[in-house]
PDB file of C-alpha atoms and ligand atoms in Angstrom:
ATOM      1  CA  UNK A 186      -3.320   4.768 -12.091  1.00 92.00           C
ATOM      2  CA  UNK A 187      -4.646   3.323  -8.710  1.00 94.00           C
ATOM      3  CA  UNK A 188      -1.911   1.262  -6.765  1.00 96.00           C
ATOM      4  CA  UNK A 189      -2.056  -0.089  -3.556  1.00 97.00           C
ATOM      5  CA  UNK A 190       1.142  -1.577  -1.245  1.00 98.00           C
ATOM      6  CA  UNK A 191       1.177  -4.421   1.201  1.00 97.00           C
ATOM      7  CA  UNK A 192       4.060  -5.638   3.024  1.00 97.00           C
ATOM      8  CA  UNK A 193       5.495  -5.928   6.556  1.00 96.00           C
ATOM      9  CA  UNK A 194       6.880  -3.062   8.830  1.00 93.00           C
ATOM     10  CA  UNK A 195       9.939  -1.938   7.885  1.00 91.00           C
ATOM     11  CA  UNK A 196       9.706  -3.459   4.108  1.00 95.00           C
ATOM     12  CA  UNK A 197      10.116  -0.053   2.537  1.00 95.00           C
ATOM     13  CA  UNK A 198       6.509   0.770   1.549  1.00 96.00           C
ATOM     14  CA  UNK A 199       6.983   4.216   2.468  1.00 96.00           C
ATOM     15  CA  UNK A 200       9.809   5.347   0.999  1.00 96.00           C
ATOM     16  CA  UNK A 201       8.765   4.047  -2.450  1.00 98.00           C
ATOM     17  CA  UNK A 202       5.588   5.187  -2.445  1.00 98.00           C
ATOM     18  CA  UNK A 203       6.708   8.678  -2.133  1.00 98.00           C
ATOM     19  CA  UNK A 204       9.089   8.161  -5.280  1.00 98.00           C
ATOM     20  CA  UNK A 205       6.185   6.412  -7.178  1.00 97.00           C
ATOM     21  CA  UNK A 206       3.750   9.225  -6.272  1.00 98.00           C
ATOM     22  CA  UNK A 207       6.222  11.944  -7.302  1.00 97.00           C
ATOM     23  CA  UNK A 208       6.792   9.717 -10.668  1.00 97.00           C
ATOM     24  CA  UNK A 209       3.378   9.317 -11.904  1.00 96.00           C
ATOM     25  CA  UNK A 210       1.951  12.663 -10.124  1.00 96.00           C
ATOM     26  CA  UNK A 211      -0.364  10.430  -8.113  1.00 97.00           C
ATOM     27  CA  UNK A 212      -1.676  11.180  -4.277  1.00 97.00           C
ATOM     28  CA  UNK A 213      -0.069   9.257  -1.824  1.00 97.00           C
ATOM     29  CA  UNK A 214      -2.626   8.005   0.897  1.00 97.00           C
ATOM     30  CA  UNK A 215      -0.603   6.634   3.909  1.00 97.00           C
ATOM     31  CA  UNK A 216      -2.733   5.509   6.990  1.00 97.00           C
ATOM     32  CA  UNK A 217       0.059   5.593   9.193  1.00 96.00           C
ATOM     33  CA  UNK A 218       1.151   9.103   8.532  1.00 96.00           C
ATOM     34  CA  UNK A 219      -2.250  10.384   8.814  1.00 97.00           C
ATOM     35  CA  UNK A 220      -2.851   8.634  11.745  1.00 97.00           C
ATOM     36  CA  UNK A 221       0.179  10.154  13.343  1.00 96.00           C
ATOM     37  CA  UNK A 222      -0.835  13.780  12.597  1.00 96.00           C
ATOM     38  CA  UNK A 223      -4.162  12.833  14.265  1.00 96.00           C
ATOM     39  CA  UNK A 224      -2.528  11.649  17.495  1.00 97.00           C
ATOM     40  CA  UNK A 225       0.035  14.750  16.921  1.00 97.00           C
ATOM     41  CA  UNK A 226      -3.129  17.032  16.608  1.00 97.00           C
ATOM     42  CA  UNK A 227      -4.717  15.871  19.573  1.00 96.00           C
ATOM     43  CA  UNK A 228      -7.913  15.113  18.154  1.00 95.00           C
ATOM     44  CA  UNK A 229     -10.346  12.561  19.173  1.00 94.00           C
ATOM     45  CA  UNK A 230      -9.479  10.206  16.459  1.00 94.00           C
ATOM     46  CA  UNK A 231      -6.158  10.475  17.252  1.00 96.00           C
ATOM     47  CA  UNK A 232      -6.761  10.074  20.966  1.00 95.00           C
ATOM     48  CA  UNK A 233      -8.600   6.586  19.980  1.00 94.00           C
ATOM     49  CA  UNK A 234      -6.004   5.726  17.589  1.00 96.00           C
ATOM     50  CA  UNK A 235      -2.892   6.172  20.041  1.00 96.00           C
ATOM     51  CA  UNK A 236      -3.458   3.196  22.264  1.00 95.00           C
ATOM     52  CA  UNK A 237      -3.577   0.780  19.412  1.00 97.00           C
ATOM     53  CA  UNK A 238      -0.783   2.145  17.732  1.00 96.00           C
ATOM     54  CA  UNK A 239       1.311   2.200  20.756  1.00 93.00           C
ATOM     55  CA  UNK A 240       0.497  -1.556  21.393  1.00 94.00           C
ATOM     56  CA  UNK A 241       1.328  -2.382  17.833  1.00 94.00           C
ATOM     57  CA  UNK A 242      -2.234  -3.314  16.869  1.00 97.00           C
ATOM     58  CA  UNK A 243      -4.488  -2.361  14.088  1.00 98.00           C
ATOM     59  CA  UNK A 244      -6.834   0.597  14.630  1.00 98.00           C
ATOM     60  CA  UNK A 245     -10.341  -0.468  14.235  1.00 98.00           C
ATOM     61  CA  UNK A 246     -11.520  -0.597  10.503  1.00 97.00           C
ATOM     62  CA  UNK A 247     -14.270   1.784  10.603  1.00 95.00           C
ATOM     63  CA  UNK A 248     -12.082   4.394  12.028  1.00 95.00           C
ATOM     64  CA  UNK A 249      -9.542   3.811   9.024  1.00 96.00           C
ATOM     65  CA  UNK A 250     -11.987   3.283   6.257  1.00 94.00           C
ATOM     66  CA  UNK A 251     -13.870   6.506   7.372  1.00 91.00           C
ATOM     67  CA  UNK A 252     -10.304   8.477   7.145  1.00 93.00           C
ATOM     68  CA  UNK A 253      -9.280   7.437   3.860  1.00 93.00           C
ATOM     69  CA  UNK A 254     -13.102   7.891   2.042  1.00 89.00           C
ATOM     70  CA  UNK A 255     -12.835  11.241   1.400  1.00 89.00           C
ATOM     71  CA  UNK A 256      -8.714  11.415   0.096  1.00 93.00           C
ATOM     72  CA  UNK A 257      -9.199   8.263  -2.261  1.00 92.00           C
ATOM     73  CA  UNK A 258     -12.819  10.293  -3.886  1.00 89.00           C
ATOM     74  CA  UNK A 259     -10.343  13.342  -4.226  1.00 93.00           C
ATOM     75  CA  UNK A 260      -7.018  11.560  -5.196  1.00 94.00           C
ATOM     76  CA  UNK A 261      -9.076   9.610  -7.894  1.00 91.00           C
ATOM     77  CA  UNK A 262     -10.645  12.820  -9.625  1.00 91.00           C
ATOM     78  CA  UNK A 263      -7.233  14.070  -9.872  1.00 93.00           C
ATOM     79  CA  UNK A 264      -5.788  11.086 -11.606  1.00 91.00           C
ATOM     80  CA  UNK A 265      -5.098   8.048  -9.233  1.00 94.00           C
ATOM     81  CA  UNK A 266      -3.659   7.393  -6.150  1.00 95.00           C
ATOM     82  CA  UNK A 267      -0.710   5.277  -4.199  1.00 97.00           C
ATOM     83  CA  UNK A 268      -2.367   3.620  -0.894  1.00 97.00           C
ATOM     84  CA  UNK A 269       0.597   2.856   1.503  1.00 97.00           C
ATOM     85  CA  UNK A 270      -0.473   0.800   4.487  1.00 96.00           C
ATOM     86  CA  UNK A 271      -4.073   0.716   3.475  1.00 97.00           C
ATOM     87  CA  UNK A 272      -5.897  -1.755   3.268  1.00 97.00           C
ATOM     88  CA  UNK A 273      -4.570  -4.083   6.037  1.00 98.00           C
ATOM     89  CA  UNK A 274      -7.431  -6.314   6.819  1.00 98.00           C
ATOM     90  CA  UNK A 275     -10.014  -8.044   4.611  1.00 97.00           C
ATOM     91  CA  UNK A 276     -12.934  -5.956   5.885  1.00 97.00           C
ATOM     92  CA  UNK A 277     -10.968  -2.777   4.846  1.00 97.00           C
ATOM     93  CA  UNK A 278      -9.706  -4.487   1.058  1.00 97.00           C
ATOM     94  CA  UNK A 279     -13.523  -5.088   0.868  1.00 95.00           C
ATOM     95  CA  UNK A 280     -14.354  -1.847   1.440  1.00 92.00           C
ATOM     96  CA  UNK A 281     -11.949   0.049  -1.094  1.00 91.00           C
ATOM     97  CA  UNK A 282     -12.906  -2.792  -3.438  1.00 91.00           C
ATOM     98  CA  UNK A 283     -16.556  -2.027  -3.193  1.00 91.00           C
ATOM     99  CA  UNK A 284     -15.893   1.775  -3.301  1.00 88.00           C
ATOM    100  CA  UNK A 285     -14.123   1.626  -6.518  1.00 88.00           C
ATOM    101  CA  UNK A 286     -16.320  -1.207  -8.290  1.00 87.00           C
ATOM    102  CA  UNK A 287     -19.171   1.250  -7.747  1.00 88.00           C
ATOM    103  CA  UNK A 288     -17.202   3.773  -9.423  1.00 86.00           C
ATOM    104  CA  UNK A 289     -16.320   1.663 -12.386  1.00 87.00           C
ATOM    105  CA  UNK A 290     -12.555   2.796 -11.082  1.00 89.00           C
ATOM    106  CA  UNK A 291     -11.063  -0.854 -10.049  1.00 88.00           C
ATOM    107  CA  UNK A 292      -7.900  -0.976  -8.399  1.00 92.00           C
ATOM    108  CA  UNK A 293      -4.987  -1.658 -11.145  1.00 93.00           C
ATOM    109  CA  UNK A 294      -2.426  -3.279  -8.968  1.00 95.00           C
ATOM    110  CA  UNK A 295      -1.511  -4.598  -5.759  1.00 96.00           C
ATOM    111  CA  UNK A 296       2.175  -4.710  -5.034  1.00 97.00           C
ATOM    112  CA  UNK A 297       3.632  -7.399  -2.396  1.00 97.00           C
ATOM    113  CA  UNK A 298       6.847  -6.244  -0.770  1.00 97.00           C
ATOM    114  CA  UNK A 299       8.474  -9.518   0.107  1.00 96.00           C
ATOM    115  CA  UNK A 300      11.663  -9.277   2.692  1.00 95.00           C
ATOM    116  CA  UNK A 301      12.548 -11.772   5.567  1.00 93.00           C
ATOM    117  CA  UNK A 302      12.070 -11.601   9.373  1.00 90.00           C
ATOM    118  CA  UNK A 303      15.740 -10.861  10.198  1.00 90.00           C
ATOM    119  CA  UNK A 304      16.010  -8.185   7.907  1.00 91.00           C
ATOM    120  CA  UNK A 305      13.059  -6.430   8.741  1.00 91.00           C
ATOM    121  CA  UNK A 306      13.880  -6.830  12.212  1.00 89.00           C
ATOM    122  CA  UNK A 307      17.744  -5.085  11.710  1.00 87.00           C
ATOM    123  CA  UNK A 308      16.004  -2.016   9.762  1.00 87.00           C
ATOM    124  CA  UNK A 309      13.173  -1.361  11.930  1.00 86.00           C
ATOM    125  CA  UNK A 310      15.867  -1.268  14.855  1.00 85.00           C
ATOM    126  CA  UNK A 311      17.720   1.357  13.160  1.00 86.00           C
ATOM    127  CA  UNK A 312      14.547   3.488  12.281  1.00 82.00           C
ATOM    128  CA  UNK A 313      13.631   3.412  16.170  1.00 80.00           C
ATOM    129  CA  UNK A 314      17.415   4.818  16.736  1.00 83.00           C
ATOM    130  CA  UNK A 315      17.089   7.333  14.267  1.00 86.00           C
ATOM    131  CA  UNK A 316      13.371   8.481  14.187  1.00 83.00           C
ATOM    132  CA  UNK A 317      12.390   7.356  17.576  1.00 79.00           C
ATOM    133  CA  UNK A 318       8.950   6.170  16.661  1.00 77.00           C
ATOM    134  CA  UNK A 319       7.642   4.755  19.991  1.00 74.00           C
ATOM    135  CA  UNK A 320       6.045   1.490  17.739  1.00 80.00           C
ATOM    136  CA  UNK A 321       9.460   0.878  16.603  1.00 78.00           C
ATOM    137  CA  UNK A 322      10.460  -0.894  19.998  1.00 80.00           C
ATOM    138  CA  UNK A 323      11.583  -4.315  19.617  1.00 83.00           C
ATOM    139  CA  UNK A 324       8.729  -6.122  21.611  1.00 86.00           C
ATOM    140  CA  UNK A 325       6.588  -4.156  19.836  1.00 88.00           C
ATOM    141  CA  UNK A 326       7.823  -4.670  16.474  1.00 88.00           C
ATOM    142  CA  UNK A 327       7.602  -8.388  16.909  1.00 91.00           C
ATOM    143  CA  UNK A 328       3.707  -7.779  17.854  1.00 94.00           C
ATOM    144  CA  UNK A 329       3.353  -5.804  14.506  1.00 94.00           C
ATOM    145  CA  UNK A 330       5.139  -8.681  12.782  1.00 94.00           C
ATOM    146  CA  UNK A 331       2.663 -11.114  14.063  1.00 96.00           C
ATOM    147  CA  UNK A 332      -0.259  -8.444  13.239  1.00 97.00           C
ATOM    148  CA  UNK A 333       0.774  -8.482   9.847  1.00 97.00           C
ATOM    149  CA  UNK A 334       1.268 -12.177   9.080  1.00 96.00           C
ATOM    150  CA  UNK A 335      -2.310 -12.877  10.572  1.00 98.00           C
ATOM    151  CA  UNK A 336      -4.465  -9.943   9.700  1.00 98.00           C
ATOM    152  CA  UNK A 337      -2.856  -8.342   6.397  1.00 98.00           C
ATOM    153  CA  UNK A 338      -1.017 -11.681   5.061  1.00 97.00           C
ATOM    154  CA  UNK A 339      -4.792 -12.907   4.065  1.00 97.00           C
ATOM    155  CA  UNK A 340      -5.141 -10.318   1.393  1.00 97.00           C
ATOM    156  CA  UNK A 341      -2.075 -11.854  -0.797  1.00 97.00           C
ATOM    157  CA  UNK A 342      -4.571 -14.175  -1.445  1.00 96.00           C
ATOM    158  CA  UNK A 343      -7.380 -12.051  -2.291  1.00 96.00           C
ATOM    159  CA  UNK A 344      -5.735  -9.965  -4.277  1.00 96.00           C
ATOM    160  CA  UNK A 345      -4.139 -12.910  -6.342  1.00 95.00           C
ATOM    161  CA  UNK A 346      -7.618 -14.365  -6.680  1.00 95.00           C
ATOM    162  CA  UNK A 347      -8.455 -10.864  -7.925  1.00 93.00           C
ATOM    163  CA  UNK A 348      -5.696 -11.248 -10.693  1.00 93.00           C
ATOM    164  CA  UNK A 349      -3.897  -8.012  -9.551  1.00 95.00           C
ATOM    165  CA  UNK A 350      -0.999  -8.914  -7.424  1.00 96.00           C
ATOM    166  CA  UNK A 351       2.751  -8.762  -8.330  1.00 96.00           C
ATOM    167  CA  UNK A 352       5.670 -10.027  -5.734  1.00 96.00           C
ATOM    168  CA  UNK A 353       8.128  -7.215  -5.473  1.00 96.00           C
ATOM    169  CA  UNK A 354      11.703  -8.160  -4.286  1.00 95.00           C
ATOM    170  CA  UNK A 355      12.168  -5.560  -1.553  1.00 96.00           C
ATOM    171  CA  UNK A 356      15.713  -6.665  -0.523  1.00 95.00           C
ATOM    172  CA  UNK A 357      18.826  -4.480  -1.905  1.00 93.00           C
ATOM    173  CA  UNK A 358      19.516  -1.403  -2.717  1.00 95.00           C
ATOM    174  CA  UNK A 359      16.367   1.463  -2.371  1.00 96.00           C
ATOM    175  CA  UNK A 360      16.982   3.057  -5.909  1.00 98.00           C
ATOM    176  CA  UNK A 361      17.101  -0.713  -7.443  1.00 97.00           C
ATOM    177  CA  UNK A 362      14.050  -1.460  -6.228  1.00 97.00           C
ATOM    178  CA  UNK A 363      12.713   1.785  -7.164  1.00 98.00           C
ATOM    179  CA  UNK A 364      13.616   1.240 -10.862  1.00 97.00           C
ATOM    180  CA  UNK A 365      12.070  -2.533 -10.216  1.00 96.00           C
ATOM    181  CA  UNK A 366       8.767  -0.941  -9.518  1.00 97.00           C
ATOM    182  CA  UNK A 367       8.739   2.172 -12.198  1.00 97.00           C
ATOM    183  CA  UNK A 368       9.354  -0.260 -14.970  1.00 96.00           C
ATOM    184  CA  UNK A 369       6.578  -2.376 -14.040  1.00 95.00           C
ATOM    185  CA  UNK A 370       4.042   0.321 -13.471  1.00 96.00           C
ATOM    186  CA  UNK A 371       5.115   1.859 -16.794  1.00 95.00           C
ATOM    187  CA  UNK A 372       4.554  -1.756 -18.582  1.00 93.00           C
ATOM    188  CA  UNK A 373       1.695  -1.713 -17.129  1.00 91.00           C
ATOM    189  CA  UNK A 374       0.193   1.559 -18.187  1.00 89.00           C
ATOM    190  CA  UNK A 375       1.448   0.661 -21.573  1.00 87.00           C
ATOM    191  CA  UNK A 376      -0.163  -2.625 -21.692  1.00 85.00           C
ATOM    192  CA  UNK A 377      -3.587  -0.773 -20.533  1.00 81.00           C
ATOM    193  CA  UNK A 378      -3.517   2.027 -23.096  1.00 77.00           C
ATOM    194  CA  UNK A 379      -2.742  -0.542 -26.344  1.00 78.00           C
ATOM    195  CA  UNK A 380      -5.356  -2.813 -25.071  1.00 76.00           C
ATOM    196  CA  UNK A 381      -7.820  -0.165 -24.996  1.00 62.00           C
ATOM    197  CA  UNK A 382      -6.851   0.821 -28.696  1.00 53.00           C
ATOM    198  CA  UNK A 383      -8.943   0.118 -31.457  1.00 52.00           C
ATOM    199  CA  UNK A 384      -6.236  -1.403 -34.084  1.00 46.00           C
ATOM    200  CA  UNK A 385      -5.147  -5.411 -33.144  1.00 46.00           C
ATOM    201  CA  UNK A 386      -2.422  -6.181 -31.142  1.00 48.00           C
ATOM    202  CA  UNK A 387      -0.106  -7.198 -34.576  1.00 47.00           C
ATOM    203  CA  UNK A 388      -0.611  -3.671 -35.589  1.00 43.00           C
ATOM    204  CA  UNK A 389       1.762  -2.287 -33.465  1.00 44.00           C
ATOM    205  CA  UNK A 390       4.735  -1.305 -35.160  1.00 45.00           C
ATOM    206  CA  UNK A 391       3.032  -1.628 -38.499  1.00 40.00           C
ATOM    207  CA  UNK A 392       5.036   0.787 -41.154  1.00 42.00           C
ATOM    208  CA  UNK A 393       7.955   1.103 -38.949  1.00 42.00           C
ATOM    209  CA  UNK A 394      10.913   0.444 -41.049  1.00 37.00           C
TER     210      UNK A 394
HETATM  211  P1  LIG B 244       2.670   2.407   9.638  1.00 69.60           P
HETATM  212  O1  LIG B 244       3.246   3.864   9.736  1.00 69.60           O
HETATM  213  O2  LIG B 244       1.670   2.043   8.295  1.00 69.60           O
HETATM  214  O3  LIG B 244       3.203   1.320   9.809  1.00 69.60           O
HETATM  215  O4  LIG B 244       0.947   2.420  10.381  1.00 69.60           O
HETATM  216  C1  LIG B 244       1.470   2.546  11.700  1.00 69.60           C
HETATM  217  C2  LIG B 244       0.619   2.013  13.000  1.00 69.60           C
HETATM  218  O5  LIG B 244      -0.683   2.882  12.356  1.00 69.60           O
HETATM  219  C3  LIG B 244       0.035   0.749  13.010  1.00 69.60           C
HETATM  220  O6  LIG B 244       0.811   0.052  13.325  1.00 69.60           O
HETATM  221  C4  LIG B 244      -1.458   0.604  13.128  1.00 69.60           C
HETATM  222  O7  LIG B 244      -1.182   0.700  14.423  1.00 69.60           O
HETATM  223  C5  LIG B 244      -1.979   1.798  12.543  1.00 69.60           C
HETATM  224  N1  LIG B 244      -2.281   1.701  11.112  1.00 69.60           N
HETATM  225  C6  LIG B 244      -1.715   2.263  10.068  1.00 69.60           C
HETATM  226  N2  LIG B 244      -2.491   1.777   8.627  1.00 69.60           N
HETATM  227  C7  LIG B 244      -3.511   1.315   9.361  1.00 69.60           C
HETATM  228  C8  LIG B 244      -4.886   0.684   8.834  1.00 69.60           C
HETATM  229  N3  LIG B 244      -4.584   0.371   7.497  1.00 69.60           N
HETATM  230  N4  LIG B 244      -5.617   0.067   9.638  1.00 69.60           N
HETATM  231  C9  LIG B 244      -5.422  -0.238  10.601  1.00 69.60           C
HETATM  232  N5  LIG B 244      -4.344   0.640  11.347  1.00 69.60           N
HETATM  233  C10 LIG B 244      -3.304   0.794  10.570  1.00 69.60           C
END
C-alpha cells in the first residue's frame, strides 16, 4: 500500500503515520524528520536545509526530491510506504507521481487532515513547550501555516482530480482518529483485493449459510 498524508503543521500527521506504518508494516518516510537528522549530523544537506527550516519556509524541491527517492524505491520493494509531510508542493507531487506511474505502482490514497487554525495554534504552542522545536515559535508557526495554505493546499485539488483524496477529521482524541484511518485503509485493501478477483462482485458470500 502506498499512502500519503497532507495536512498543516500540528495536524497530527506524524503520530498517525507512525501508527499506520506499524499496523500495516509500511515504511514511514517523514521528510521533516529526515531533514532534522541531516541538520543534527551537520551534513552539507543539513546546512542548506537549516536556514529554510528555521524561517518556516520549505526546503527547495530538488533537495527534498533527491533525499526521498532512494527511500521510496527501497520501501516500495519491501511492501509499501506512508509519506508524511511529502509531497508539499505541486512539483514534488508531480515527481512522486511520475516515479510511481513509471513503475506501475501508483499512489493508493492521499489522506487530508482537516483541522481549524485555532486548534493548530494551541497544539503547536504545546509542542513548542514540550519538544522545544525551533520552528514552533509563534511567528514561525504562523508563517508555516501560510506556507501550507499557499504551497501545499493546492495538492488537495490535485489529488481530488486523481480520485484518491480522502478527508480525515483530525480533531478529537488521537485514538479515535487512528481508528477512523485504520478502518478506511482496511476497507480500501479489501476493496482492492476483491476488485482484482476473477469472480463477479455478487458472488461474494455465495454459498454462505
Ligand atoms: P515537518 O516536521 O514535516 O513539519 O517539517 C519541518 C520543516 O522541514 C518544514 O517546515 C520545512 O522547512 C521542511 N520540510 C519538511 N518536509 C518538506 C518537504 N516535503 N518539502 C520542503 N520542505 C520540507
